Every structure is written in structure tokens, then in C-alpha cells.
Coordinates of C-alpha atoms and ligand atoms in Angstrom, one line a residue:
M1 CA -23.7 6.3 -25.7
K2 CA -23.5 7.4 -22.1
Q3 CA -20.0 7.1 -20.6
K4 CA -19.5 4.4 -18.0
I5 CA -18.5 5.3 -14.5
P6 CA -14.9 4.3 -14.2
L7 CA -14.4 1.6 -11.5
A8 CA -11.3 0.1 -10.0
G9 CA -10.8 -2.3 -7.2
V10 CA -8.4 -4.6 -5.3
I11 CA -8.4 -8.3 -6.0
G12 CA -7.3 -10.7 -3.2
S13 CA -8.2 -13.4 -0.8
P14 CA -8.7 -12.4 2.0
I15 CA -9.4 -8.8 1.2
A16 CA -11.5 -7.3 4.0
Q17 CA -8.3 -6.0 5.7
S18 CA -7.1 -4.0 2.7
K19 CA -6.5 -0.3 3.1
S20 CA -6.6 0.4 -0.6
P21 CA -10.4 1.1 -0.9
R22 CA -10.0 3.8 1.8
L23 CA -7.0 5.3 0.0
H24 CA -8.4 5.4 -3.5
R25 CA -11.9 6.6 -2.4
H26 CA -10.2 9.4 -0.5
W27 CA -8.3 10.5 -3.6
L28 CA -11.5 10.3 -5.7
R29 CA -13.2 12.6 -3.2
R30 CA -10.3 14.9 -2.8
Y31 CA -10.0 15.5 -6.6
G32 CA -13.8 15.5 -7.2
L33 CA -13.5 12.7 -9.7
R34 CA -16.2 10.3 -10.9
G35 CA -15.6 6.7 -10.1
D36 CA -15.4 4.2 -7.4
Y37 CA -12.9 1.6 -5.9
V38 CA -14.1 -1.7 -4.3
P39 CA -12.6 -4.6 -2.4
L40 CA -13.0 -7.8 -4.4
H41 CA -12.7 -11.2 -2.7
V42 CA -11.6 -13.5 -5.5
D43 CA -10.5 -17.2 -5.0
P44 CA -7.6 -18.5 -7.1
E45 CA -9.8 -20.8 -9.3
D46 CA -12.0 -17.8 -10.2
L47 CA -9.2 -15.4 -11.1
E48 CA -9.3 -15.6 -14.9
T49 CA -13.1 -15.5 -15.1
V50 CA -13.2 -12.4 -12.9
L51 CA -10.4 -10.7 -14.9
R52 CA -12.1 -11.3 -18.2
A53 CA -15.5 -10.0 -16.9
M54 CA -14.2 -6.9 -15.2
P55 CA -13.6 -4.7 -18.3
K56 CA -17.2 -5.4 -19.4
M57 CA -18.5 -4.2 -16.1
G58 CA -16.9 -0.8 -16.3
F59 CA -13.6 -1.6 -14.5
V60 CA -10.7 0.4 -15.9
G61 CA -8.2 -1.5 -13.7
A62 CA -7.3 -3.1 -10.5
N63 CA -4.8 -3.6 -7.8
V64 CA -3.8 -7.2 -7.1
T65 CA -2.7 -8.6 -3.7
I66 CA -2.0 -11.9 -2.0
P67 CA -2.3 -14.6 -3.3
H68 CA -2.7 -13.4 -7.0
K69 CA 0.3 -11.3 -7.7
V70 CA 2.2 -14.0 -9.6
A71 CA -0.8 -15.9 -11.1
V72 CA -2.2 -12.7 -12.6
M73 CA 0.9 -12.4 -14.9
K74 CA -0.3 -15.2 -17.1
F75 CA -3.6 -13.5 -17.9
A76 CA -1.9 -10.2 -19.0
D77 CA -1.6 -9.4 -22.7
Q78 CA 1.2 -6.9 -22.0
V79 CA 3.6 -6.8 -19.0
S80 CA 5.8 -3.9 -18.0
D81 CA 9.6 -4.4 -17.8
R82 CA 9.5 -4.0 -14.0
A83 CA 6.7 -6.5 -13.5
T84 CA 8.6 -8.9 -15.8
L85 CA 11.8 -8.4 -13.7
V86 CA 10.0 -8.8 -10.4
G87 CA 7.9 -11.7 -11.7
A88 CA 4.7 -10.4 -10.2
A89 CA 2.2 -7.6 -10.8
N90 CA 0.2 -5.5 -8.3
T91 CA -1.5 -3.1 -10.8
L92 CA -3.6 -3.9 -13.8
I93 CA -4.9 -1.5 -16.5
F94 CA -7.8 -2.7 -18.7
K95 CA -7.6 -1.3 -22.2
D96 CA -10.8 -0.3 -24.1
D97 CA -10.7 -3.6 -26.1
G98 CA -10.4 -5.6 -22.8
R99 CA -6.7 -6.3 -23.1
I100 CA -4.9 -6.4 -19.8
F101 CA -1.7 -4.5 -19.0
A102 CA 0.2 -5.6 -15.9
D103 CA 2.6 -3.5 -13.9
N104 CA 4.4 -3.7 -10.6
T105 CA 4.6 -0.5 -8.6
D106 CA 5.8 -1.9 -5.3
G107 CA 9.4 -0.9 -5.9
Y108 CA 8.3 2.5 -7.0
G109 CA 6.2 2.9 -3.8
F110 CA 9.1 1.7 -1.7
M111 CA 11.6 4.2 -3.1
A112 CA 9.1 7.1 -3.3
N113 CA 8.3 6.6 0.4
L114 CA 12.0 6.6 1.4
H115 CA 12.7 9.7 -0.6
Q116 CA 9.7 11.5 0.9
Q117 CA 10.3 10.5 4.5
A118 CA 14.1 10.5 4.5
P119 CA 15.1 13.1 1.9
D120 CA 18.8 12.9 2.9
W121 CA 19.0 9.2 2.4
D122 CA 21.5 8.2 -0.4
P123 CA 21.1 4.5 -1.4
R124 CA 24.6 4.7 -3.0
S125 CA 26.2 5.4 0.4
G126 CA 26.8 1.8 1.1
N127 CA 25.3 -1.7 1.4
A128 CA 21.7 -2.6 2.0
A129 CA 20.7 -5.4 4.4
V130 CA 17.5 -7.1 3.5
L131 CA 15.6 -9.5 5.8
G132 CA 13.3 -11.9 4.0
A133 CA 13.1 -13.4 0.6
G134 CA 9.3 -13.7 0.0
G135 CA 7.2 -11.9 -2.6
A136 CA 7.7 -8.4 -1.4
A137 CA 11.5 -8.9 -1.2
R138 CA 11.7 -9.4 -4.9
A139 CA 10.5 -5.9 -5.7
I140 CA 12.6 -4.4 -3.0
I141 CA 15.8 -6.1 -4.3
V142 CA 15.1 -4.9 -7.8
A143 CA 14.5 -1.3 -6.6
L144 CA 17.6 -1.2 -4.3
A145 CA 19.8 -2.6 -7.1
D146 CA 18.4 0.0 -9.5
A147 CA 19.0 2.8 -7.0
G148 CA 22.7 1.9 -6.9
V149 CA 23.3 0.3 -3.4
T150 CA 26.8 -1.1 -3.3
E151 CA 25.9 -4.7 -2.3
I152 CA 22.7 -6.3 -1.0
L153 CA 23.2 -8.5 2.0
L154 CA 20.2 -10.9 2.0
S155 CA 19.0 -13.2 4.8
N156 CA 16.0 -15.4 5.0
R157 CA 14.8 -18.1 7.4
T158 CA 14.6 -20.5 4.4
R159 CA 18.1 -20.0 2.9
A160 CA 17.2 -21.7 -0.4
K161 CA 14.8 -18.9 -1.2
A162 CA 17.5 -16.3 -0.7
D163 CA 19.9 -18.3 -2.8
A164 CA 17.3 -18.5 -5.6
L165 CA 17.0 -14.7 -5.5
R166 CA 20.8 -14.4 -5.8
S167 CA 20.8 -16.7 -8.8
E168 CA 18.0 -14.7 -10.4
F169 CA 19.1 -11.2 -9.6
G170 CA 22.9 -11.5 -9.7
A171 CA 26.2 -11.1 -8.0
R172 CA 25.5 -7.9 -6.2
I173 CA 23.6 -10.0 -3.7
R174 CA 25.4 -11.8 -0.8
V175 CA 23.4 -14.3 1.1
V176 CA 23.8 -14.5 4.9
D177 CA 22.6 -17.4 7.1
W178 CA 19.5 -16.5 9.1
V179 CA 21.3 -17.3 12.4
Q180 CA 23.9 -14.7 11.4
A181 CA 21.5 -12.1 10.1
G182 CA 22.4 -9.6 12.9
N183 CA 26.0 -9.4 11.5
M184 CA 24.7 -7.8 8.3
F185 CA 23.9 -4.5 10.0
E186 CA 27.4 -3.4 10.8
D187 CA 28.1 -3.3 7.1
A188 CA 24.8 -1.6 6.1
T189 CA 23.7 2.0 5.6
T190 CA 20.2 0.8 4.6
V191 CA 18.2 -1.9 6.4
V192 CA 14.9 -3.3 5.2
N193 CA 12.6 -5.8 6.9
T194 CA 10.5 -7.5 4.2
T195 CA 9.4 -10.4 6.4
S196 CA 6.1 -10.5 8.1
L197 CA 7.8 -10.7 11.5
G198 CA 6.7 -7.9 13.9
M199 CA 3.2 -7.6 12.3
I200 CA 0.2 -7.9 14.7
G201 CA -0.6 -11.5 15.0
Q202 CA 2.9 -12.7 13.9
P203 CA 6.0 -13.5 15.9
E204 CA 8.4 -10.7 16.8
L205 CA 11.5 -10.2 14.8
R206 CA 14.2 -11.8 17.0
V207 CA 17.3 -10.9 14.9
P208 CA 19.9 -9.2 17.2
L209 CA 19.9 -5.5 16.4
D210 CA 22.9 -4.3 18.4
G211 CA 24.9 -4.0 15.1
L212 CA 22.7 -1.2 13.7
R213 CA 24.8 1.8 12.7
A214 CA 23.7 5.3 13.9
G215 CA 22.7 7.3 10.9
A216 CA 21.7 4.2 8.9
L217 CA 18.2 4.2 7.3
V218 CA 16.0 1.5 8.7
T219 CA 12.6 0.7 7.2
D220 CA 10.0 -1.9 7.8
L221 CA 7.4 -3.1 5.2
V222 CA 5.2 -4.1 8.1
Y223 CA 2.8 -1.2 8.9
S224 CA 0.5 -2.8 11.4
P225 CA 1.7 -1.7 13.9
L226 CA 3.0 1.5 12.4
R227 CA 6.0 1.6 14.8
T228 CA 7.3 -1.9 14.9
S229 CA 9.9 -2.9 17.5
L230 CA 12.5 -2.9 14.8
L231 CA 11.8 0.8 14.1
E232 CA 11.7 1.6 17.8
T233 CA 15.1 -0.1 18.5
A234 CA 16.6 1.5 15.4
H235 CA 15.4 4.9 16.4
A236 CA 16.9 4.5 19.9
A237 CA 20.2 3.5 18.2
G238 CA 20.3 6.8 16.3
C239 CA 19.1 5.4 12.9
V240 CA 16.7 7.2 10.6
T241 CA 13.5 5.2 10.6
V242 CA 10.7 5.1 8.0
D243 CA 7.5 3.1 8.5
G244 CA 5.8 0.9 5.8
L245 CA 2.5 2.8 5.4
G246 CA 4.0 5.2 3.0
M247 CA 5.0 2.4 0.6
L248 CA 1.4 1.2 0.5
L249 CA 0.2 4.8 -0.3
H250 CA 2.8 5.5 -2.9
Q251 CA 2.4 2.2 -4.7
G252 CA -1.2 3.2 -5.4
V253 CA -0.2 6.5 -7.2
P254 CA 0.6 5.2 -10.7
G255 CA -2.5 3.0 -10.9
F256 CA -4.8 5.8 -9.7
E257 CA -3.3 8.2 -12.3
R258 CA -3.8 5.7 -15.1
W259 CA -7.4 4.8 -14.1
F260 CA -8.8 8.2 -13.2
G261 CA -6.5 10.7 -15.0
T262 CA -5.1 12.7 -12.1
R263 CA -1.8 12.0 -10.3
P264 CA -2.7 12.0 -6.6
E265 CA -0.5 13.3 -3.8
V266 CA 0.6 11.4 -0.8
D267 CA 0.7 13.7 2.2
E268 CA -0.1 13.8 5.9
E269 CA -3.8 14.0 5.2
T270 CA -3.6 10.8 3.1
R271 CA -1.9 9.0 5.9
R272 CA -4.5 10.1 8.5
V273 CA -7.4 9.1 6.3
V274 CA -6.0 5.7 5.6
L275 CA -5.2 5.0 9.2
G276 CA -8.7 6.0 10.1
Ligands
LIG1 P1 5.6 -13.7 1.8 O1 5.9 -13.9 0.4 O2 4.7 -14.7 2.5 O3 7.0 -13.8 2.6 C1 7.1 -13.8 4.0 C2 8.5 -13.6 4.4 O4 8.5 -13.6 5.9 C3 9.4 -14.7 4.0 O5 10.7 -14.2 3.9 C4 9.4 -15.7 5.2 O6 10.5 -16.5 5.4 C5 9.3 -14.6 6.4 N1 8.8 -15.2 7.6 C6 7.5 -15.5 7.8 N2 7.4 -16.0 9.1 C7 8.6 -16.1 9.6 C8 9.2 -16.6 10.8 N3 8.4 -17.1 11.8 N4 10.5 -16.5 11.0 C9 11.3 -16.0 10.0 N5 10.9 -15.6 8.8 C10 9.5 -15.6 8.6 O7 5.0 -12.3 2.1 P2 5.3 -10.9 1.4 O8 4.3 -10.7 0.3 O9 6.7 -10.9 1.0 O10 5.0 -9.8 2.5 C11 5.9 -9.7 3.6 C12 5.5 -8.6 4.5 O11 5.6 -7.3 3.9 C13 4.0 -8.7 5.0 O12 4.0 -8.3 6.4 C14 3.3 -7.7 4.1 O13 2.1 -7.2 4.8 C15 4.4 -6.6 4.0 N6 4.2 -5.8 2.8 C16 4.0 -4.5 2.9 C17 3.9 -3.7 1.8 C18 3.7 -2.2 2.0 O14 3.3 -1.6 1.0 N7 4.2 -1.7 3.1 C19 3.9 -4.3 0.5 C20 4.1 -5.6 0.4 C21 4.2 -6.4 1.5 P3 10.5 -18.0 4.8 O15 10.8 -17.8 3.3 O16 11.5 -18.7 5.5 O17 9.1 -18.5 5.0

């Protein structure tokens, strides 16, 4: 029997804006591997049908993005500990018998990016201030707690969502009202924006930033634009700044390795290619 060409893809709705196809195709080319990676627009009502069909079509796995990251969990036959903890999956591996393994690599991507771009950063040096309590915040909170930050100060426009994360993830989280979010920074050596504020087409982040500490690490999950006004202000205040593109690139590493058998490297060339 002839071997199938290994395929992977990213499932979402909408999906045209995704940078993942460019990333994975670049790695396939760079390492001379057989295979392809495609964007797949899948509406929520079709998710299960599509997932069940994919292994039969030669797919060895997939990335999952908005709005399917939570829904996909119920179709998985096996779920990694970190995906269970986060409550969402962004990486699927299809076993030979069609069973689905679900993992979450967002926290890994977040940490790997910070360690690469800010090698002197020590998460244990103090508190982390986190803006936002949406889907992405869950993976960031788990990763920061795991990395040993002292306390996580968490602020979200809708306070109930931050309170819910505190109930779920424990006492090392202190919730701060959105109107007082700026006060968190004086106490923080790590600052993370997980909201969509500052993204092209979204409102600007209006939280006062004058409390940012020189030397603190400030990172933004928004990567479009690459240099958000949060990062520009933080840089001017003497903070170490890291953009969100690297998180996107690093979160793709474990999936690519499982699907295509080679662990890809994230470097300047990868960034250039993905930015186009
Ligand atoms: P989400 O679940 O929709 O959460 C959005 C968050 O932004 C919530 O905390 C929401 O607050 C807040 N927000 C939205 N509009 C706001 C406004 N006008 N004022 C105040 N807060 C507002 O989205 P997500 O999946 O967490 O993604 C968040 C951002 O991270 C997006 O920009 C996404 O592109 C980016 N991201 C980047 C990466 C990467 O690899 N770099 C990975 C994942 C996500 P409420 O709860 O009050 O609505």
C-alpha cells in the first residue's frame, strides 16, 4: 500500500487571516518534508463531522482556533493534562485508528517565546499582572503559575470572568477591578496583555501605564500590530518588551513535531516568513 501524504491544517471560523499555514508550510519546505498544511473554514455545527472525516482523508492532525478550542474537547478520545487544566485544546493528533488526542500548547508557546526573547527574565522574581480573562488568559495563567510567579494580579472588564478564573485556578490569583487595573503594575515584574485591546480594528488599551516598573517584562498577546502601544509605552518606561508573534510561532512547534517527525526551530527567518 502506498503511504499517504501527511496533511495537517488549522480549523476555525473565520480562518482566512490565520498565519499558521504560512508557518507550517515554511517549516515543511525548510526541512524538505513531505506533507501539506491547509486553512479549513469549519462552522460549529460541522465540527464533529469534519473531525471524524479528517483522519480518513490523510490528516495526521490539526490546529484549532476560535471558536472551536473548547468545543473540540468533547470529541477527543484522549486529552493531555495541560489541555484538561486549561479547558481548551489548540492542537490535535489523529492516531492511526482515527482516535483523537487533544493538547494545548498555548502556554508552552507563551513561555518559550519569553525565554527566547528575554533570556534574563525570571518569572519567580515577583508578581505577574494579567489583563483579560478570556480564552487565552486561561493558558497564560496556568503557565505563569507553573513557572512560579509569586502572585497573579488579574483584571478584566467583566469582573465575574476574572472571579471565575480565581475560583478555578486558586488562591495565588488576586482579582483587581478593571477601573483600578493600572494599580497592578507597581507590584508586578511581569505584565501580560491577554485582551484583544490594541489589535488592529479593536479599541486601544486605555489602562493607565504610568505604574510600569523599569526592568519589568511586558508582553502583549496581540501581534497585529507587532509593536502595540502597550509595548511602545513599556519600552519608553525602561521595561523589557516581547511581542506576541513568537508565542504564535512557538505554540506550533509541538504539533509540527508530532505530525511530521521533525522538531522545527523558531528563529528570525521564521518570523520574517510568517510576517510576509
Ligand atoms: P476572548 O476569549 O474573546 O477574550 C477577549 C478578552 O479581551 C476578554 O478578556 C475581554 O474582556 C477583553 N476585551 C475585549 N474587548 C474589550 C474592551 N473593549 N474593553 C475591555 N476588555 C475587552 O479572546 P482570546 O482568545 O482570549 O484572545 C485575546 C487576544 O489574544 C486576541 O487578540 C488574540 O488574537 C490574542 N491571542 C494571541 C495568541 C498568540 O499566539 N500571540 C494566542 C491566543 C490569543 P471581557 O471578558 O470583559 O469581554
